[in-house]
């Protein structure tokens, strides 16, 4: 069987979930992610222009997100991230605000603005204080826990947490459709997951079958493969750059810590000399501290 694209790469994800003709696949994922009751299940979605914001370089990268509008007018943005840039909450609020405000047209009333939802699928642990793989945030009053408005909704879906639960058999893709769709993103690296999802697709889930057939097809498309490999390389380079920056930061932090430790030792020595009645000039010669620094220590 042909090696399938890694759907955790944003280009591959968009090729499957954010391409015209695949709206039913996106609708099935959103129904699972947003947990709508049966009477409010999404039937159709409209893919939106991905170039709605291009003010800076970060905006231009958003063309690899999936933007869609639901039947009730709600806007949804799905972003998938391989690498932890430690800024997801700020990026999320920024893109949410751009999507929300982009609805506003001249002469339009604020009451016409529709709910805006962002979904972040991340291939790293991000919310360390939360064990669940799917977290949903809205605007609540702190004490009474009352919802101010449902216009803002932010989802985080952490794939590593899901995989831990999957390996412990705490989740079941046969029973939970969101688990099913998120495990699909991991299937290119796991034959067991692939086999189970193929069984589900053949037995009960026609949309999942369509998704897996389309995934197989795009994985053999030469033009898609060329763009996919370029994007995958860029993400690997980005990961290496982030790792180098992290290592440099650790080294710099260690140097600063060592310097502060030496400074503390010197000041402790100087205080001991002061208590023994040694004059400032001698203390300065022995420690390298200035007269002003020594006088400050005398007044502590």
mmCIF file of C-alpha atoms in Angstrom:
data_model
loop_
_atom_site.group_PDB
_atom_site.id
_atom_site.type_symbol
_atom_site.label_atom_id
_atom_site.label_comp_id
_atom_site.label_asym_id
_atom_site.label_seq_id
_atom_site.Cartn_x
_atom_site.Cartn_y
_atom_site.Cartn_z
ATOM 1 C CA UNK A 1 0.000 0.000 0.000
ATOM 2 C CA UNK A 2 1.208 3.504 -0.829
ATOM 3 C CA UNK A 3 2.646 5.476 2.066
ATOM 4 C CA UNK A 4 -0.057 7.952 3.022
ATOM 5 C CA UNK A 5 0.491 11.612 3.820
ATOM 6 C CA UNK A 6 0.980 12.544 7.459
ATOM 7 C CA UNK A 7 -2.262 14.389 8.196
ATOM 8 C CA UNK A 8 -0.600 16.190 11.101
ATOM 9 C CA UNK A 9 1.185 18.298 8.483
ATOM 10 C CA UNK A 10 -1.113 21.280 7.928
ATOM 11 C CA UNK A 11 -0.889 21.068 4.125
ATOM 12 C CA UNK A 12 -2.021 17.428 4.164
ATOM 13 C CA UNK A 13 -4.776 18.181 6.697
ATOM 14 C CA UNK A 14 -6.140 20.936 4.501
ATOM 15 C CA UNK A 15 -5.917 18.723 1.403
ATOM 16 C CA UNK A 16 -8.349 16.332 3.070
ATOM 17 C CA UNK A 17 -10.561 18.515 5.286
ATOM 18 C CA UNK A 18 -10.388 21.916 3.592
ATOM 19 C CA UNK A 19 -10.774 21.147 -0.106
ATOM 20 C CA UNK A 20 -13.899 21.744 -2.186
ATOM 21 C CA UNK A 21 -15.657 18.453 -2.712
ATOM 22 C CA UNK A 22 -14.742 17.235 0.772
ATOM 23 C CA UNK A 23 -17.253 19.361 2.696
ATOM 24 C CA UNK A 24 -19.025 16.262 4.017
ATOM 25 C CA UNK A 25 -15.745 15.127 5.607
ATOM 26 C CA UNK A 26 -15.283 18.488 7.287
ATOM 27 C CA UNK A 27 -18.917 18.512 8.457
ATOM 28 C CA UNK A 28 -18.502 15.063 10.046
ATOM 29 C CA UNK A 29 -15.360 16.194 11.873
ATOM 30 C CA UNK A 30 -17.060 19.371 13.121
ATOM 31 C CA UNK A 31 -20.128 17.465 14.320
ATOM 32 C CA UNK A 32 -17.802 15.248 16.341
ATOM 33 C CA UNK A 33 -15.679 18.136 17.621
ATOM 34 C CA UNK A 34 -18.476 20.543 18.545
ATOM 35 C CA UNK A 35 -20.769 17.866 20.029
ATOM 36 C CA UNK A 36 -23.956 19.286 18.545
ATOM 37 C CA UNK A 37 -27.172 17.456 19.531
ATOM 38 C CA UNK A 38 -28.808 15.408 16.776
ATOM 39 C CA UNK A 39 -31.365 18.090 15.933
ATOM 40 C CA UNK A 40 -28.575 20.634 15.363
ATOM 41 C CA UNK A 41 -26.137 18.432 13.459
ATOM 42 C CA UNK A 42 -24.263 20.227 10.678
ATOM 43 C CA UNK A 43 -25.533 19.150 7.279
ATOM 44 C CA UNK A 44 -23.447 21.392 5.022
ATOM 45 C CA UNK A 45 -20.471 23.712 5.421
ATOM 46 C CA UNK A 46 -19.167 26.441 3.169
ATOM 47 C CA UNK A 47 -15.402 26.783 2.801
ATOM 48 C CA UNK A 48 -14.308 30.413 3.126
ATOM 49 C CA UNK A 49 -11.551 32.342 1.392
ATOM 50 C CA UNK A 50 -8.348 31.508 3.320
ATOM 51 C CA UNK A 51 -6.826 34.925 2.501
ATOM 52 C CA UNK A 52 -9.105 36.969 4.763
ATOM 53 C CA UNK A 53 -6.116 38.402 6.666
ATOM 54 C CA UNK A 54 -2.705 39.153 5.194
ATOM 55 C CA UNK A 55 -1.365 42.019 7.269
ATOM 56 C CA UNK A 56 1.888 40.311 8.279
ATOM 57 C CA UNK A 57 3.910 37.152 7.765
ATOM 58 C CA UNK A 58 1.995 35.213 10.428
ATOM 59 C CA UNK A 59 -1.272 36.100 8.673
ATOM 60 C CA UNK A 60 0.033 34.735 5.383
ATOM 61 C CA UNK A 61 0.697 31.380 7.019
ATOM 62 C CA UNK A 62 -2.981 31.166 7.957
ATOM 63 C CA UNK A 63 -3.810 30.094 4.390
ATOM 64 C CA UNK A 64 -3.007 26.563 5.593
ATOM 65 C CA UNK A 65 -5.775 26.774 8.184
ATOM 66 C CA UNK A 66 -9.256 25.545 7.329
ATOM 67 C CA UNK A 67 -11.880 28.322 7.357
ATOM 68 C CA UNK A 68 -15.553 27.480 7.081
ATOM 69 C CA UNK A 69 -19.039 28.852 7.655
ATOM 70 C CA UNK A 70 -21.835 26.756 9.150
ATOM 71 C CA UNK A 71 -25.504 26.848 8.175
ATOM 72 C CA UNK A 72 -26.360 29.254 11.012
ATOM 73 C CA UNK A 73 -23.611 31.667 9.933
ATOM 74 C CA UNK A 74 -21.089 30.595 12.579
ATOM 75 C CA UNK A 75 -17.460 30.848 11.486
ATOM 76 C CA UNK A 76 -14.907 28.126 12.231
ATOM 77 C CA UNK A 77 -11.132 28.197 11.949
ATOM 78 C CA UNK A 78 -9.136 24.951 12.303
ATOM 79 C CA UNK A 79 -5.374 25.173 12.792
ATOM 80 C CA UNK A 80 -3.069 22.191 13.161
ATOM 81 C CA UNK A 81 0.366 22.665 14.746
ATOM 82 C CA UNK A 82 3.276 20.226 14.790
ATOM 83 C CA UNK A 83 5.643 22.467 16.740
ATOM 84 C CA UNK A 84 5.151 24.235 20.054
ATOM 85 C CA UNK A 85 5.918 27.936 19.615
ATOM 86 C CA UNK A 86 4.647 28.669 23.140
ATOM 87 C CA UNK A 87 2.257 31.321 21.830
ATOM 88 C CA UNK A 88 -0.849 29.353 20.912
ATOM 89 C CA UNK A 89 -3.253 31.226 23.188
ATOM 90 C CA UNK A 90 -2.191 34.600 21.748
ATOM 91 C CA UNK A 91 -2.254 33.323 18.163
ATOM 92 C CA UNK A 92 -5.690 31.861 18.817
ATOM 93 C CA UNK A 93 -7.130 35.113 20.166
ATOM 94 C CA UNK A 94 -5.577 37.048 17.300
ATOM 95 C CA UNK A 95 -7.053 34.816 14.599
ATOM 96 C CA UNK A 96 -10.361 34.624 16.439
ATOM 97 C CA UNK A 97 -10.559 38.433 16.510
ATOM 98 C CA UNK A 98 -9.676 38.682 12.808
ATOM 99 C CA UNK A 99 -12.372 36.174 11.858
ATOM 100 C CA UNK A 100 -14.955 37.786 14.124
ATOM 101 C CA UNK A 101 -14.275 41.346 12.951
ATOM 102 C CA UNK A 102 -14.024 40.348 9.262
ATOM 103 C CA UNK A 103 -17.797 39.717 9.328
ATOM 104 C CA UNK A 104 -18.490 43.414 9.914
ATOM 105 C CA UNK A 105 -19.586 45.319 6.833
ATOM 106 C CA UNK A 106 -20.529 48.979 6.413
ATOM 107 C CA UNK A 107 -23.955 49.686 7.884
ATOM 108 C CA UNK A 108 -24.111 46.296 9.616
ATOM 109 C CA UNK A 109 -25.523 46.038 13.140
ATOM 110 C CA UNK A 110 -23.434 44.356 15.872
ATOM 111 C CA UNK A 111 -26.338 42.019 16.522
ATOM 112 C CA UNK A 112 -25.742 40.443 13.106
ATOM 113 C CA UNK A 113 -22.279 39.174 14.059
ATOM 114 C CA UNK A 114 -22.162 35.389 14.261
ATOM 115 C CA UNK A 115 -20.455 32.976 16.611
ATOM 116 C CA UNK A 116 -16.782 32.387 15.865
ATOM 117 C CA UNK A 117 -15.039 29.154 16.812
ATOM 118 C CA UNK A 118 -11.353 28.292 16.680
ATOM 119 C CA UNK A 119 -10.087 24.720 16.885
ATOM 120 C CA UNK A 120 -6.402 24.095 17.605
ATOM 121 C CA UNK A 121 -5.147 20.570 16.954
ATOM 122 C CA UNK A 122 -1.639 20.290 18.408
ATOM 123 C CA UNK A 123 0.912 17.505 18.224
ATOM 124 C CA UNK A 124 2.366 18.324 21.647
ATOM 125 C CA UNK A 125 1.201 18.646 25.238
ATOM 126 C CA UNK A 126 0.138 22.251 25.708
ATOM 127 C CA UNK A 127 -2.263 22.538 28.647
ATOM 128 C CA UNK A 128 -0.136 20.833 31.288
ATOM 129 C CA UNK A 129 -2.704 21.360 34.079
ATOM 130 C CA UNK A 130 -5.466 19.551 32.131
ATOM 131 C CA UNK A 131 -5.400 15.795 31.561
ATOM 132 C CA UNK A 132 -8.176 15.604 28.991
ATOM 133 C CA UNK A 133 -7.174 15.727 25.312
ATOM 134 C CA UNK A 134 -10.093 17.988 24.300
ATOM 135 C CA UNK A 135 -10.579 21.292 26.148
ATOM 136 C CA UNK A 136 -13.170 23.966 25.352
ATOM 137 C CA UNK A 137 -12.963 27.604 26.502
ATOM 138 C CA UNK A 138 -15.607 30.332 26.528
ATOM 139 C CA UNK A 139 -16.216 33.669 28.292
ATOM 140 C CA UNK A 140 -17.458 33.102 31.831
ATOM 141 C CA UNK A 141 -17.969 35.271 34.907
ATOM 142 C CA UNK A 142 -15.297 34.160 37.345
ATOM 143 C CA UNK A 143 -17.347 33.709 40.522
ATOM 144 C CA UNK A 144 -20.788 32.685 39.260
ATOM 145 C CA UNK A 145 -19.505 30.698 36.240
ATOM 146 C CA UNK A 146 -22.146 32.397 34.092
ATOM 147 C CA UNK A 147 -21.623 32.477 30.343
ATOM 148 C CA UNK A 148 -21.320 36.078 29.099
ATOM 149 C CA UNK A 149 -21.815 35.170 25.432
ATOM 150 C CA UNK A 150 -21.404 32.136 23.217
ATOM 151 C CA UNK A 151 -19.878 34.243 20.438
ATOM 152 C CA UNK A 152 -16.382 33.049 21.426
ATOM 153 C CA UNK A 153 -15.452 29.379 21.586
ATOM 154 C CA UNK A 154 -11.892 28.020 21.599
ATOM 155 C CA UNK A 155 -10.966 24.338 21.410
ATOM 156 C CA UNK A 156 -7.622 22.668 22.076
ATOM 157 C CA UNK A 157 -7.154 19.063 20.949
ATOM 158 C CA UNK A 158 -3.850 17.570 22.116
ATOM 159 C CA UNK A 159 -2.908 14.471 20.137
ATOM 160 C CA UNK A 160 -0.247 13.108 22.565
ATOM 161 C CA UNK A 161 -2.810 13.000 25.390
ATOM 162 C CA UNK A 162 -5.258 11.159 23.138
ATOM 163 C CA UNK A 163 -2.602 8.586 22.177
ATOM 164 C CA UNK A 164 -1.870 7.867 25.841
ATOM 165 C CA UNK A 165 -5.563 7.219 26.465
ATOM 166 C CA UNK A 166 -5.746 5.108 23.302
ATOM 167 C CA UNK A 167 -2.825 2.920 24.363
ATOM 168 C CA UNK A 168 -4.447 2.446 27.784
ATOM 169 C CA UNK A 169 -7.717 1.609 26.002
ATOM 170 C CA UNK A 170 -9.480 4.436 27.808
ATOM 171 C CA UNK A 171 -10.998 5.676 24.530
ATOM 172 C CA UNK A 172 -12.667 3.744 21.725
ATOM 173 C CA UNK A 173 -13.006 5.042 18.141
ATOM 174 C CA UNK A 174 -16.002 2.743 17.657
ATOM 175 C CA UNK A 175 -17.919 4.622 20.348
ATOM 176 C CA UNK A 176 -16.550 8.179 20.073
ATOM 177 C CA UNK A 177 -16.515 9.870 16.680
ATOM 178 C CA UNK A 178 -14.074 12.606 17.734
ATOM 179 C CA UNK A 179 -11.602 9.938 18.848
ATOM 180 C CA UNK A 180 -12.144 8.336 15.442
ATOM 181 C CA UNK A 181 -11.291 11.487 13.489
ATOM 182 C CA UNK A 182 -8.342 12.497 15.649
ATOM 183 C CA UNK A 183 -6.831 9.016 15.479
ATOM 184 C CA UNK A 184 -7.063 9.307 11.703
ATOM 185 C CA UNK A 185 -4.423 12.039 11.981
ATOM 186 C CA UNK A 186 -2.098 9.517 13.639
ATOM 187 C CA UNK A 187 -2.905 6.620 11.319
ATOM 188 C CA UNK A 188 -0.012 7.143 8.883
ATOM 189 C CA UNK A 189 2.379 6.139 11.692
ATOM 190 C CA UNK A 190 0.313 3.353 13.273
ATOM 191 C CA UNK A 191 -0.844 0.234 11.409
ATOM 192 C CA UNK A 192 -3.145 -0.854 14.240
ATOM 193 C CA UNK A 193 -5.025 2.458 14.168
ATOM 194 C CA UNK A 194 -5.261 2.272 10.373
ATOM 195 C CA UNK A 195 -6.683 -1.242 10.483
ATOM 196 C CA UNK A 196 -9.300 -0.397 13.113
ATOM 197 C CA UNK A 197 -10.401 2.744 11.257
ATOM 198 C CA UNK A 198 -10.660 0.806 7.997
ATOM 199 C CA UNK A 199 -12.917 -1.724 9.729
ATOM 200 C CA UNK A 200 -15.131 1.059 11.109
ATOM 201 C CA UNK A 201 -15.244 2.706 7.681
ATOM 202 C CA UNK A 202 -16.311 -0.487 5.959
ATOM 203 C CA UNK A 203 -18.874 -1.513 8.590
ATOM 204 C CA UNK A 204 -20.620 1.674 9.679
ATOM 205 C CA UNK A 205 -19.127 5.033 8.714
ATOM 206 C CA UNK A 206 -19.497 5.986 5.069
ATOM 207 C CA UNK A 207 -18.029 9.461 5.551
ATOM 208 C CA UNK A 208 -14.929 8.001 7.198
ATOM 209 C CA UNK A 209 -14.651 5.617 4.235
ATOM 210 C CA UNK A 210 -14.828 8.574 1.875
ATOM 211 C CA UNK A 211 -12.126 10.322 3.898
ATOM 212 C CA UNK A 212 -9.818 7.312 3.829
ATOM 213 C CA UNK A 213 -10.362 6.811 0.087
ATOM 214 C CA UNK A 214 -9.632 10.500 -0.541
ATOM 215 C CA UNK A 215 -6.585 10.310 1.729
ATOM 216 C CA UNK A 216 -5.319 7.393 -0.344
ATOM 217 C CA UNK A 217 -5.942 9.313 -3.572
ATOM 218 C CA UNK A 218 -4.192 12.556 -2.600
ATOM 219 C CA UNK A 219 -1.267 10.548 -1.247
ATOM 220 C CA UNK A 220 -0.628 9.367 -4.821
ATOM 221 C CA UNK A 221 -1.063 12.745 -6.525
ATOM 222 C CA UNK A 222 2.390 13.926 -7.767
ATOM 223 C CA UNK A 223 1.539 17.635 -7.464
ATOM 224 C CA UNK A 224 0.189 17.195 -3.937
ATOM 225 C CA UNK A 225 3.238 15.143 -2.956
ATOM 226 C CA UNK A 226 5.619 17.819 -4.216
ATOM 227 C CA UNK A 227 3.924 20.577 -2.205
ATOM 228 C CA UNK A 228 3.545 18.287 0.815
ATOM 229 C CA UNK A 229 7.254 17.417 0.933
ATOM 230 C CA UNK A 230 8.199 21.090 0.675
ATOM 231 C CA UNK A 231 5.895 21.976 3.560
ATOM 232 C CA UNK A 232 7.033 19.012 5.657
ATOM 233 C CA UNK A 233 10.678 20.067 5.194
ATOM 234 C CA UNK A 234 9.812 23.636 6.215
ATOM 235 C CA UNK A 235 8.153 22.349 9.394
ATOM 236 C CA UNK A 236 11.163 20.151 10.213
ATOM 237 C CA UNK A 237 13.466 23.144 9.709
ATOM 238 C CA UNK A 238 11.203 25.204 11.958
ATOM 239 C CA UNK A 239 11.337 22.506 14.629
ATOM 240 C CA UNK A 240 15.142 22.449 14.486
ATOM 241 C CA UNK A 241 15.282 26.241 14.754
ATOM 242 C CA UNK A 242 12.964 26.210 17.778
ATOM 243 C CA UNK A 243 15.107 23.523 19.410
ATOM 244 C CA UNK A 244 18.307 25.504 18.820
ATOM 245 C CA UNK A 245 16.706 28.630 20.282
ATOM 246 C CA UNK A 246 15.528 26.635 23.299
ATOM 247 C CA UNK A 247 19.014 25.192 23.874
ATOM 248 C CA UNK A 248 20.634 28.628 23.534
ATOM 249 C CA UNK A 249 18.149 29.977 26.032
ATOM 250 C CA UNK A 250 19.060 27.241 28.511
ATOM 251 C CA UNK A 251 22.784 27.931 28.104
ATOM 252 C CA UNK A 252 22.246 31.657 28.558
ATOM 253 C CA UNK A 253 20.092 31.000 31.614
ATOM 254 C CA UNK A 254 22.804 28.812 33.133
ATOM 255 C CA UNK A 255 25.395 31.540 32.537
ATOM 256 C CA UNK A 256 23.171 34.134 34.183
ATOM 257 C CA UNK A 257 22.580 31.777 37.102
ATOM 258 C CA UNK A 258 26.303 31.163 37.528
ATOM 259 C CA UNK A 259 27.007 34.892 37.396
ATOM 260 C CA UNK A 260 24.364 35.616 40.038
ATOM 261 C CA UNK A 261 25.770 32.851 42.214
ATOM 262 C CA UNK A 262 29.267 34.360 42.061
ATOM 263 C CA UNK A 263 27.908 37.823 42.805
ATOM 264 C CA UNK A 264 26.023 36.505 45.821
ATOM 265 C CA UNK A 265 29.152 34.768 47.131
ATOM 266 C CA UNK A 266 31.223 37.942 46.758
ATOM 267 C CA UNK A 267 28.646 40.039 48.573
ATOM 268 C CA UNK A 268 28.477 37.469 51.391
ATOM 269 C CA UNK A 269 32.272 37.668 51.726
ATOM 270 C CA UNK A 270 32.120 41.471 51.743
ATOM 271 C CA UNK A 271 29.466 41.468 54.485
ATOM 272 C CA UNK A 272 31.682 39.207 56.589
ATOM 273 C CA UNK A 273 34.574 41.645 56.198
ATOM 274 C CA UNK A 274 32.339 44.583 57.101
ATOM 275 C CA UNK A 275 31.274 42.818 60.308
ATOM 276 C CA UNK A 276 34.919 42.304 61.169
ATOM 277 C CA UNK A 277 35.579 46.060 60.802
ATOM 278 C CA UNK A 278 37.692 45.916 57.639
ATOM 279 C CA UNK A 279 37.836 49.222 55.757
ATOM 280 C CA UNK A 280 36.177 49.833 52.356
ATOM 281 C CA UNK A 281 39.423 50.143 50.412
ATOM 282 C CA UNK A 282 40.671 46.735 51.559
ATOM 283 C CA UNK A 283 37.294 45.108 50.896
ATOM 284 C CA UNK A 284 37.269 46.634 47.400
ATOM 285 C CA UNK A 285 40.765 45.322 46.654
ATOM 286 C CA UNK A 286 39.835 41.802 47.785
ATOM 287 C CA UNK A 287 36.348 41.526 46.210
ATOM 288 C CA UNK A 288 36.337 43.907 43.260
ATOM 289 C CA UNK A 289 33.247 45.658 44.589
ATOM 290 C CA UNK A 290 32.976 49.433 44.186
ATOM 291 C CA UNK A 291 32.941 51.804 47.146
ATOM 292 C CA UNK A 292 29.254 52.520 46.448
ATOM 293 C CA UNK A 293 28.363 48.819 46.491
ATOM 294 C CA UNK A 294 30.212 48.331 49.761
ATOM 295 C CA UNK A 295 28.476 51.346 51.348
ATOM 296 C CA UNK A 296 25.099 49.903 50.237
ATOM 297 C CA UNK A 297 26.000 46.647 51.980
ATOM 298 C CA UNK A 298 26.945 48.560 55.135
ATOM 299 C CA UNK A 299 23.450 50.068 55.243
ATOM 300 C CA UNK A 300 21.565 46.791 54.795
#
